[in-house]
Amino acid sequence: MRLTAGQALVRFLAAQVVERDGRSRRFFGGCFGIFGHGNVAGVGQALHERPDLLRFVPARNEQGMVHAAVGYARQLNRLGAWVCTSSIGPGATNMVTGAALATVNRLPVLLVPGDVFASRGPDPVLQQLESGVRGDLSVNDCFIPVSRYFDRIERPEQVIPAALAAMRVLTSPAETGAVTLAFPQDVQAEAFDVPEQFLAERTWHVPRALPDEFSLATAAEAIRNARRPLVVAGGGVIYSEATDALRTFCERTGIPVTETQAGKGSLRYDHPSCLGAVGATGTLAANRIAAGADLVIGIGTRFGDFTTASKTAFRDPAVRFVNVNVAEHDAAKHAGIALTGDARATLERLAELLAGHAVDDGYRAECSRLAREWDAEVTRLYALEQNPPAQSAVIGAVNDAAGPRDVVVCAAGSMPGDLHKLWRTRDPKGYHVEYGYSCMGYEIPAGLGVKLAAPDRDVYVLVGDGSYLMLPGELVTAVQEGVKLTIVLVDNRGYASIGALSRSLGTDGFGTAQPVAVDLAANAESLGARVIRARAIGELRAALAEARGEAGTTVIVVPTDREAAGVPSYETWWDVPVAEVSSTASVRAAREAYEHARTAERRFL
Ligand SMILES: Cc1ncc(C[n+]2csc(CCOP(=O)(O)OP(=O)(O)O)c2C)c(N)n1
Ligand SMILES: [Mg+2]
């Protein structure tokens, strides 16, 4: 069949199916896009000609549309994705941040930026970067370090190998992330004879790989010998749908579970083995147990510095690691026993090898007592009464209003740390805080993606004023698509998290206050949302009840106090370097404290 390269790619993408555990679904939910001369007549024409193939959603900002695609993929445990098409130049480079975010978080998105003429006829075309020393360079080369697979389709028939390689990486649990197919604008519109087989429905099986038996036996032996073992559950537990296997494993063995940001929801918050968040934004329960753990069983985690509290969380000098991860690179971390495999399959096999084994009753009881004490602390923080409201009370009100299957979405600012500690998660897909890249502006577009993936759940987006101002445009896209979001916009007039960090480092919150009074409610209203202004917690609760009954998107604007002390940290530390010399006394004092704290940093060799 004679098709343009753009038409061939669109038809191919619409025919891709993903399957795991015998359950299949179409891989691509649709295509976000913003057109320009680099894609309007190629990919744009192909989408226009066959609207039945892929749902097209026009977006407001290319970065925002990649965030939305990431939100969608995460909600579907990576068994689904969106395509993002952009023009060349600025439209393309606007997607670079989104690509990095997807790759850091290991979430599949397919990016198809337009590229300069392969023919080099109109050279330079509008928005082309010229190098003078490399004829084949374009701004799309910026995607190479932030993509798990990159290709440039220089001839129409190259669509075939490029598209197949893209699907292999997108559906690989170990390799997934952003995939970029840079598509020169002339090639998109050129025709070739496309084999029927290329366009036929194709199913990509997602395997559940098991580690080798020797490593499994070694790990089981280490677990049997441990007196105070601890699980650190990461995003891999959730993506692999291993939460039931994890619950069975910890109920049988009595091993307590702590959670990373991506892994929160691995156990219900009120399970007696659930110690909640671990690390720099961890609970007292988790951080106390982490400090004395002699064996850390990391499952689907990459041990970021927030999880390990910059390698100060695990203080037993003899602590060892067992790492269950689909990615060899993560399984090998901290000189651990590497179990390279799928979280669910590996946990099930480990449970068999550990049949009859359990930690001693004293340890089990200590963990569940700490978990209960922590929950009382959450109750205290939810109930704080002050005006303007405390952020912890805002979280409490939203948690009370949300149903057990509803989803909370957040990414940057002071809110993610507070949510990590305080959010009572009742469903494995109920907590969606992007903290791999912690990208301001992710919140609203990601909420849109989550809702597209899970229309049966209500989605609560918590967003700071700073994040809101960075990328509010996809609010319009949510309104346009008739997607219901409940957005709680926490306005503390500035970058409170960085302000507090700056004060702790001796620099007085420099550059973090928002000096201009911005009416964010009026702004959200102008973008088409229903807006409610809530000045106190009672008003917030009433607004949330009202939003529940709404069919469309509601933005609730709540003021909080930027300077008010927030939720404390619990026996933990995070490495942020302080100037070694300074004329400011507060900086010199902070440096002294820093040098002392840094001595606790470990290498785990
Ligand atoms: C794109 C981006 N730029 C900068 C940062 C660094 N940063 C982290 S939080 C933050 C301030 C966020 O402000 P706001 O959304 O108002 O939340 P608050 O800190 O006030 O809770 C900044 C600048 C970031 N995470 N992402
Ligand atoms: Mg703020």
XYZ file of C-alpha atoms and ligand atoms in Angstrom:
632
model
C 0.000 0.000 0.000
C 1.354 3.400 -0.938
C 1.358 5.705 2.067
C 3.330 8.686 3.249
C 5.791 8.005 6.031
C 3.519 9.994 8.356
C 0.476 7.918 7.394
C 2.412 4.669 7.786
C 3.575 5.641 11.284
C 0.071 6.624 12.443
C -1.459 3.397 11.085
C 1.260 1.299 12.679
C 0.871 2.976 16.087
C -2.894 2.487 16.093
C -2.417 -1.263 15.563
C -0.136 -1.914 18.562
C -1.423 -4.061 21.424
C 0.246 -4.780 24.760
C -0.321 -7.930 26.801
C 0.693 -9.051 30.291
C -0.673 -12.002 32.282
C -3.035 -12.789 29.405
C -4.713 -9.349 29.531
C -4.395 -7.188 26.402
C -5.180 -3.597 25.514
C -4.422 -1.110 22.754
C -1.109 0.435 23.665
C -1.731 4.006 22.512
C -4.581 5.950 24.075
C -4.171 8.748 21.550
C -1.950 11.535 20.336
C -1.374 14.948 21.887
C -0.087 17.605 19.562
C 0.644 21.168 18.625
C 1.096 21.786 14.936
C 3.572 23.964 13.091
C 5.175 23.788 9.657
C 7.240 20.828 10.896
C 4.315 18.426 11.362
C 1.101 19.961 10.050
C 1.250 18.442 6.576
C 2.908 15.162 7.562
C 1.777 13.580 10.829
C -1.018 16.191 11.037
C -2.395 15.209 7.639
C -2.242 11.517 8.580
C -4.205 12.120 11.794
C -6.729 14.299 9.978
C -7.317 11.707 7.263
C -7.992 8.842 9.695
C -9.488 10.266 12.926
C -10.799 6.770 13.684
C -7.250 5.498 14.282
C -5.928 7.660 17.096
C -7.779 10.155 19.291
C -6.144 13.550 18.751
C -6.019 16.076 21.583
C -4.631 19.536 20.817
C -2.566 20.831 23.743
C -1.359 24.235 24.968
C 2.314 23.640 25.694
C 4.477 20.802 24.374
C 6.022 20.199 27.794
C 2.541 19.996 29.277
C 1.413 17.426 26.748
C 4.369 15.164 27.554
C 3.497 15.462 31.266
C -0.065 14.422 30.443
C 1.254 11.424 28.516
C 3.454 10.484 31.493
C 0.515 10.743 33.884
C -1.447 8.391 31.656
C 1.347 5.811 31.382
C 1.983 5.784 35.125
C -1.694 5.317 35.942
C -1.771 2.280 33.618
C 1.362 0.755 35.145
C 3.193 1.403 31.841
C 0.768 -0.763 29.871
C -0.351 2.220 27.818
C 1.055 5.431 26.404
C 0.314 8.498 24.289
C 2.088 9.850 21.259
C 3.169 13.514 21.319
C 3.654 15.260 17.996
C 5.339 18.660 17.715
C 6.672 20.992 15.086
C 10.399 21.636 14.692
C 12.575 23.981 16.772
C 10.884 25.435 19.880
C 7.931 23.055 19.721
C 10.361 20.160 19.737
C 12.703 21.462 22.438
C 9.722 22.285 24.655
C 9.345 18.492 24.925
C 12.908 17.896 26.167
C 12.013 18.461 29.835
C 9.073 16.083 29.502
C 11.336 13.491 27.902
C 13.809 13.723 30.780
C 10.974 13.389 33.284
C 9.634 10.282 31.530
C 13.059 8.670 31.320
C 14.026 9.458 34.923
C 10.734 7.964 36.104
C 10.948 5.050 33.628
C 7.591 5.764 32.054
C 6.840 5.248 28.360
C 6.042 8.187 26.055
C 6.494 8.350 22.298
C 7.718 11.736 21.099
C 7.599 12.603 17.426
C 9.160 16.040 16.959
C 9.361 17.419 13.456
C 12.866 17.935 12.148
C 14.595 20.053 9.486
C 14.375 19.053 5.806
C 16.279 15.834 5.132
C 16.748 17.097 1.569
C 18.420 20.272 2.971
C 16.628 22.122 0.193
C 15.191 25.022 2.206
C 18.345 25.373 4.271
C 18.020 26.896 6.813
C 14.297 26.424 7.211
C 12.458 28.660 9.678
C 13.571 27.692 13.249
C 16.581 25.645 12.084
C 19.714 25.805 14.220
C 22.861 25.994 12.052
C 26.121 24.673 13.342
C 28.700 25.459 10.677
C 30.705 22.341 11.506
C 28.031 19.625 11.427
C 25.480 19.483 8.640
C 23.453 16.741 10.322
C 22.999 18.526 13.642
C 19.574 19.755 14.734
C 18.038 20.857 18.026
C 16.486 17.401 18.260
C 19.904 16.043 19.222
C 19.017 17.432 22.665
C 16.691 14.440 22.998
C 19.497 11.886 22.798
C 20.608 11.933 26.460
C 17.036 12.093 27.750
C 15.570 9.327 25.575
C 15.860 5.568 26.003
C 15.705 5.235 22.237
C 16.323 7.904 19.622
C 16.115 7.701 15.861
C 15.895 10.192 13.008
C 13.821 9.004 10.092
C 15.792 10.257 7.110
C 13.986 8.196 4.458
C 10.304 7.133 4.437
C 11.024 3.377 4.561
C 13.072 3.936 7.748
C 9.733 4.260 9.543
C 9.656 0.457 9.706
C 12.772 -0.270 11.782
C 12.335 2.924 13.810
C 8.745 2.128 14.795
C 9.550 -1.476 15.707
C 12.509 -0.441 17.847
C 10.366 2.232 19.500
C 7.750 -0.340 20.517
C 10.350 -2.758 21.855
C 11.737 -0.086 24.192
C 8.375 1.394 25.186
C 7.057 -2.010 26.305
C 10.286 -3.168 27.969
C 9.922 -3.016 31.780
C 13.662 -2.500 32.199
C 14.339 -0.077 29.368
C 11.218 2.014 29.065
C 11.197 5.803 29.141
C 10.961 8.485 26.490
C 11.340 7.268 22.918
C 12.005 9.972 20.346
C 11.521 9.572 16.611
C 12.742 12.809 15.056
C 10.856 13.156 11.792
C 12.157 15.553 9.104
C 9.240 17.536 7.768
C 9.758 16.578 4.140
C 10.112 12.846 4.913
C 6.802 12.845 6.816
C 5.024 13.715 3.565
C 6.965 11.370 1.225
C 5.322 8.118 0.100
C 6.644 4.565 -0.092
C 5.223 1.081 -0.602
C 4.299 -0.104 2.885
C 4.116 -3.879 3.440
C 0.700 -4.959 4.790
C 2.442 -6.970 7.503
C 3.865 -3.794 9.004
C 0.366 -2.388 9.459
C -1.217 -5.552 10.896
C -2.177 -5.745 14.561
C 0.870 -6.665 16.633
C 0.937 -7.747 20.275
C 3.849 -6.957 22.561
C 4.091 -9.373 25.450
C 5.422 -7.912 28.704
C 7.389 -10.657 30.432
C 7.791 -11.404 34.124
C 11.438 -12.312 34.302
C 12.820 -14.292 37.263
C 16.322 -13.947 38.722
C 18.583 -16.994 38.585
C 18.080 -19.633 41.291
C 21.556 -19.141 42.769
C 20.905 -15.458 43.489
C 17.451 -16.254 44.837
C 18.890 -18.855 47.216
C 21.612 -16.428 48.351
C 19.005 -13.734 49.001
C 16.708 -16.137 50.869
C 19.633 -17.161 53.070
C 20.442 -13.520 53.829
C 16.799 -12.852 54.729
C 16.661 -15.904 57.027
C 19.792 -14.707 58.813
C 18.640 -11.119 59.254
C 17.308 -10.018 62.631
C 15.916 -6.656 61.563
C 15.114 -6.813 57.847
C 13.153 -4.061 56.133
C 11.503 -3.733 52.732
C 11.863 -0.517 50.735
C 9.024 -0.650 48.208
C 9.548 1.478 45.097
C 7.571 2.216 41.962
C 8.469 -1.190 40.560
C 6.151 -2.861 43.096
C 3.218 -0.907 41.741
C 4.106 -1.089 38.040
C 4.511 -4.853 38.333
C 1.168 -5.147 40.202
C 3.063 -6.867 42.983
C 1.134 -5.306 45.872
C -0.816 -8.483 46.744
C 2.371 -10.555 46.548
C 4.122 -8.021 48.797
C 1.298 -8.116 51.348
C 1.394 -11.924 51.490
C 5.203 -11.839 51.760
C 5.254 -9.403 54.671
C 2.299 -11.006 56.476
C 4.034 -14.392 56.392
C 7.512 -13.178 57.260
C 6.603 -10.217 59.482
C 9.074 -8.021 57.573
C 7.957 -4.372 57.726
C 7.472 -2.279 54.596
C 8.559 1.288 53.934
C 7.727 3.192 50.782
C 9.445 5.558 48.353
C 7.466 8.310 46.640
C 6.802 6.121 43.576
C 6.154 3.099 45.791
C 3.655 4.735 48.155
C 0.473 2.684 48.087
C 2.357 -0.625 48.010
C 0.538 -1.436 51.266
C -2.550 0.279 52.655
C -1.562 2.978 55.144
C -3.282 1.132 58.006
C -1.696 -2.284 57.461
C 0.223 -3.146 60.674
C 3.401 -3.820 58.632
C 3.224 -0.479 56.799
C 5.681 2.047 58.225
C 4.968 4.503 55.388
C 7.392 6.913 53.760
C 11.120 6.335 54.225
C 14.073 8.702 53.966
C 14.356 12.481 53.848
C 10.554 12.824 53.701
C 10.004 9.729 55.819
C 7.870 8.949 58.841
C 9.343 8.544 62.300
C 8.316 4.864 62.233
C 10.104 4.105 58.957
C 13.194 6.151 59.741
C 13.619 4.585 63.208
C 13.426 1.061 61.774
C 15.645 1.997 58.812
C 18.332 3.281 61.174
C 18.644 -0.136 62.823
C 17.959 -2.404 59.847
C 20.578 -5.083 59.188
C 19.118 -6.044 55.793
C 17.387 -3.706 53.343
C 15.271 -5.463 50.718
C 14.808 -2.871 47.970
C 12.033 -3.804 45.551
C 11.639 -1.778 42.376
C 13.518 1.211 43.745
C 16.476 3.095 42.382
C 17.490 4.308 45.874
C 17.395 8.037 45.130
C 18.871 10.410 47.681
C 15.482 11.166 49.243
C 14.926 7.437 49.829
C 18.317 6.842 51.414
C 18.408 10.266 53.144
C 21.622 10.905 51.188
C 22.919 7.525 52.412
C 22.379 8.301 56.091
C 19.108 6.402 56.614
C 20.620 2.943 57.099
C 23.048 3.233 60.004
C 23.864 -0.329 61.024
C 27.579 -0.595 60.087
C 26.943 -4.154 58.845
C 23.791 -3.377 56.851
C 23.459 -5.329 53.578
C 21.124 -4.982 50.620
C 18.997 -7.337 48.540
C 17.770 -5.556 45.404
C 14.862 -6.830 43.342
C 14.704 -4.869 40.099
C 13.972 -5.498 36.414
C 16.893 -3.239 35.575
C 20.295 -4.827 36.216
C 21.741 -1.376 36.864
C 19.410 -0.870 39.857
C 19.676 -4.442 41.125
C 23.432 -4.017 41.469
C 23.307 -0.899 43.670
C 24.899 -0.671 47.134
C 26.844 -3.895 46.632
C 23.570 -5.721 47.106
C 22.558 -9.263 46.241
C 21.172 -8.550 42.768
C 17.824 -10.150 41.971
C 17.321 -8.997 38.407
C 13.693 -9.714 37.711
C 10.074 -8.729 37.895
C 8.908 -7.659 41.375
C 5.820 -9.867 41.538
C 7.370 -13.037 40.155
C 10.444 -12.587 42.350
C 8.453 -11.937 45.529
C 6.338 -15.035 44.909
C 9.455 -17.157 44.423
C 11.148 -15.658 47.502
C 8.033 -16.422 49.573
C 8.332 -20.086 48.537
C 12.002 -20.191 49.458
C 11.242 -18.594 52.834
C 8.337 -20.906 53.689
C 7.979 -21.173 57.465
C 10.370 -18.288 58.158
C 9.353 -15.228 60.136
C 11.096 -12.450 62.067
C 10.805 -12.658 65.834
C 7.612 -11.477 67.502
C 9.348 -8.678 69.367
C 10.479 -7.027 66.124
C 7.062 -7.453 64.549
C 5.376 -5.893 67.602
C 7.863 -3.006 67.697
C 7.088 -2.198 64.055
C 3.330 -2.255 64.469
C 3.562 -0.098 67.605
C 5.635 2.494 65.695
C 3.114 2.362 62.828
C 0.239 3.081 65.249
C 2.153 5.933 66.888
C 2.840 7.401 63.478
C -0.829 7.331 62.566
C -1.595 9.298 65.725
C 0.937 11.921 64.580
C -0.867 12.145 61.224
C -4.175 12.653 63.046
C -2.568 15.463 65.061
C -1.182 17.196 61.957
C -4.462 16.836 60.029
C -6.276 18.551 62.913
C -3.978 21.606 63.256
C -6.091 24.713 63.496
C -4.620 27.997 62.335
C -5.361 30.808 59.968
C -4.393 30.798 57.202
C -4.671 26.977 57.219
C -1.701 24.677 57.826
C -0.676 22.669 54.770
C -1.086 19.439 56.769
C -4.713 20.388 57.472
C -5.234 21.003 53.734
C -3.906 17.496 53.059
C -6.197 16.097 55.762
C -9.242 17.780 54.253
C -8.445 16.481 50.760
C -7.741 12.973 52.113
C -11.103 12.985 53.910
C -12.924 14.173 50.786
C -11.283 11.679 48.422
C -12.757 8.225 47.995
C -10.538 5.180 48.594
C -9.848 4.689 44.864
C -9.371 8.365 44.020
C -5.966 9.642 42.971
C -3.893 12.495 44.390
C -1.394 14.079 41.976
C 1.563 16.311 42.853
C 5.203 16.859 41.882
C 7.145 19.802 43.314
C 7.329 22.247 46.189
C 6.727 21.611 49.873
C 3.635 19.514 49.192
C 5.283 16.263 47.964
C 7.254 15.759 51.184
C 4.182 16.440 53.309
C 2.061 14.113 51.164
C 4.693 11.391 51.340
C 4.518 11.501 55.118
C 0.845 12.223 55.647
C -1.345 10.935 52.799
C -3.371 7.905 53.855
C -3.159 5.719 50.770
C -5.860 3.090 50.408
C -5.307 1.886 46.858
C -2.098 1.068 44.959
C -3.046 3.623 42.279
C -4.263 6.274 44.711
C -0.984 8.172 45.105
C 0.761 9.816 42.176
C 3.619 12.088 43.202
C 6.236 12.552 40.511
C 9.450 12.813 42.503
C 11.992 11.319 40.130
C 12.283 14.682 38.350
C 10.066 16.690 40.736
C 9.152 19.007 37.922
C 7.177 22.144 38.674
C 4.236 22.363 36.305
C 3.712 18.610 36.061
C 0.664 18.594 38.318
C -2.216 19.830 36.155
C -1.231 18.156 32.858
C -0.462 14.909 34.668
C -3.857 15.052 36.363
C -5.383 15.227 32.899
C -3.399 12.154 31.824
C -4.399 10.231 34.953
C -8.067 10.984 34.410
C -7.867 9.921 30.751
C -6.411 6.607 31.943
C -8.839 6.130 34.842
C -12.131 7.877 34.090
C -13.796 5.976 36.939
C -11.637 7.630 39.615
C -11.778 11.218 40.847
C -8.454 12.987 40.462
C -7.251 15.514 43.062
C -4.402 17.714 41.879
C -2.490 19.502 44.634
C -0.450 22.336 43.199
C 1.526 25.237 44.660
C 1.250 28.794 43.342
C 4.744 28.545 41.856
C 4.011 25.322 39.995
C 0.660 26.671 38.849
C 2.214 29.796 37.339
C 4.781 27.720 35.506
C 2.316 25.662 33.453
C -1.399 26.354 33.883
C -2.279 25.973 30.191
C -3.367 22.338 30.209
C -6.266 23.432 32.417
C -7.734 24.626 29.110
C -7.091 21.181 27.599
C -8.915 19.506 30.514
C -11.888 21.853 30.024
C -11.795 21.279 26.254
C -11.864 17.492 26.688
C -14.597 17.607 29.335
C -12.246 15.973 31.823
C -13.072 16.404 35.490
C -10.214 17.398 37.785
C -10.417 18.786 41.305
C -7.441 21.101 41.645
C -6.466 22.422 45.071
C -4.199 25.392 44.469
C -2.207 26.150 47.607
C -1.191 29.802 47.448
C 1.577 30.732 49.867
C 2.844 33.551 47.641
C 6.128 32.050 46.587
C 8.507 29.166 46.586
C 8.022 28.193 50.229
C 9.948 24.921 50.062
C 13.047 26.556 48.657
C 12.579 29.504 50.999
C 12.715 27.152 53.988
C 15.696 25.324 52.490
C 17.461 28.631 51.915
C 16.848 29.723 55.518
C 18.204 26.402 56.796
C 21.369 27.023 54.768
C 21.828 30.561 56.074
C 20.663 32.527 53.020
C 17.454 33.987 54.438
C 14.956 32.764 51.825
C 16.670 34.923 49.190
C 14.743 35.120 45.900
C 11.893 32.845 46.894
C 9.044 35.229 47.808
C 6.436 36.216 45.243
C 6.390 40.018 45.508
C 3.463 40.521 43.119
C -0.070 39.801 44.324
C -1.513 37.557 41.626
C -5.193 36.683 41.599
C -4.745 33.001 40.770
C -8.458 32.353 41.183
C -9.295 34.907 38.501
C -6.588 33.397 36.338
C -8.025 29.873 36.636
C -11.507 31.226 36.013
C -10.338 32.873 32.804
C -9.076 29.504 31.585
C -12.553 28.016 31.852
C -12.530 26.260 35.229
C -15.142 26.548 37.945
C -13.332 28.357 40.779
C -13.992 28.395 44.526
C -12.052 30.592 46.949
C -11.571 28.900 50.328
C -10.016 30.963 53.119
C -10.295 28.498 56.004
C -10.341 24.731 56.441
C -14.120 24.660 56.897
C -14.527 26.483 53.587
C -12.099 24.075 51.925
C -14.118 21.086 53.147
C -17.319 22.660 51.825
C -15.644 23.441 48.492
C -14.390 19.855 48.150
C -17.908 18.548 48.794
C -19.234 20.905 46.121
C -16.523 19.862 43.643
C -17.480 16.215 44.113
C -20.860 16.890 42.568
C -19.436 18.859 39.633
C -19.188 17.271 36.194
C -16.236 19.399 35.135
C -13.000 20.788 36.489
C -12.999 22.810 39.708
C -10.091 24.852 41.028
C -10.169 25.544 44.763
C -7.744 28.277 45.786
C -6.549 28.085 49.422
C -4.150 30.575 51.005
C -1.496 29.226 53.358
C 1.321 30.981 55.196
C 4.703 30.857 53.464
C 6.691 31.507 56.624
C 4.747 29.234 58.997
C 6.668 26.161 60.103
C 5.356 23.188 58.157
C 5.421 19.468 58.842
C 8.762 18.694 60.520
C 11.257 16.123 59.296
C 11.749 13.006 61.381
C 15.323 12.041 62.307
C 16.658 12.431 58.793
C 18.953 14.572 56.663
C 19.367 15.598 53.027
C 22.709 16.590 51.487
C 22.614 20.122 50.059
C 26.089 21.702 50.010
C 26.713 24.936 51.891
C 29.350 27.536 50.883
C 32.709 26.662 52.414
C 33.620 30.319 52.966
C 31.252 33.254 53.417
C 31.060 36.746 54.918
C 27.616 35.842 56.335
C 27.602 34.413 59.862
C 24.442 32.320 59.258
C 26.120 30.642 56.266
C 29.239 29.882 58.300
C 27.056 28.306 61.018
C 25.165 26.266 58.417
C 28.471 25.113 56.921
C 29.644 23.897 60.315
C 26.443 21.905 60.828
C 26.744 20.573 57.273
C 30.278 19.330 57.753
C 29.218 17.538 60.903
C 26.122 15.957 59.309
C 28.066 14.830 56.268
C 30.264 12.571 58.356
C 27.274 10.177 58.639
C 27.114 9.649 54.865
C 27.841 6.033 53.923
C 29.216 4.375 50.806
C 27.635 0.898 51.128
C 30.532 -0.973 49.599
C 10.876 23.183 36.726
C 11.430 23.358 38.091
N 12.153 24.464 38.398
C 12.663 24.628 39.627
C 12.491 23.678 40.588
C 13.093 23.889 41.987
N 11.959 24.081 42.928
C 11.513 23.047 43.660
S 10.194 23.467 44.567
C 10.216 25.050 44.025
C 9.168 26.027 44.480
C 7.767 25.561 44.235
O 6.869 26.586 44.572
P 5.359 26.276 44.826
O 4.788 25.484 43.714
O 4.674 27.563 45.125
O 5.353 25.322 46.103
P 5.835 25.681 47.596
O 7.300 25.437 47.641
O 5.472 27.082 47.863
O 5.113 24.702 48.440
C 11.273 25.248 43.145
C 11.590 26.557 42.520
C 11.759 22.523 40.222
N 11.555 21.514 41.061
N 11.218 22.392 38.984
Mg 4.186 28.395 46.899
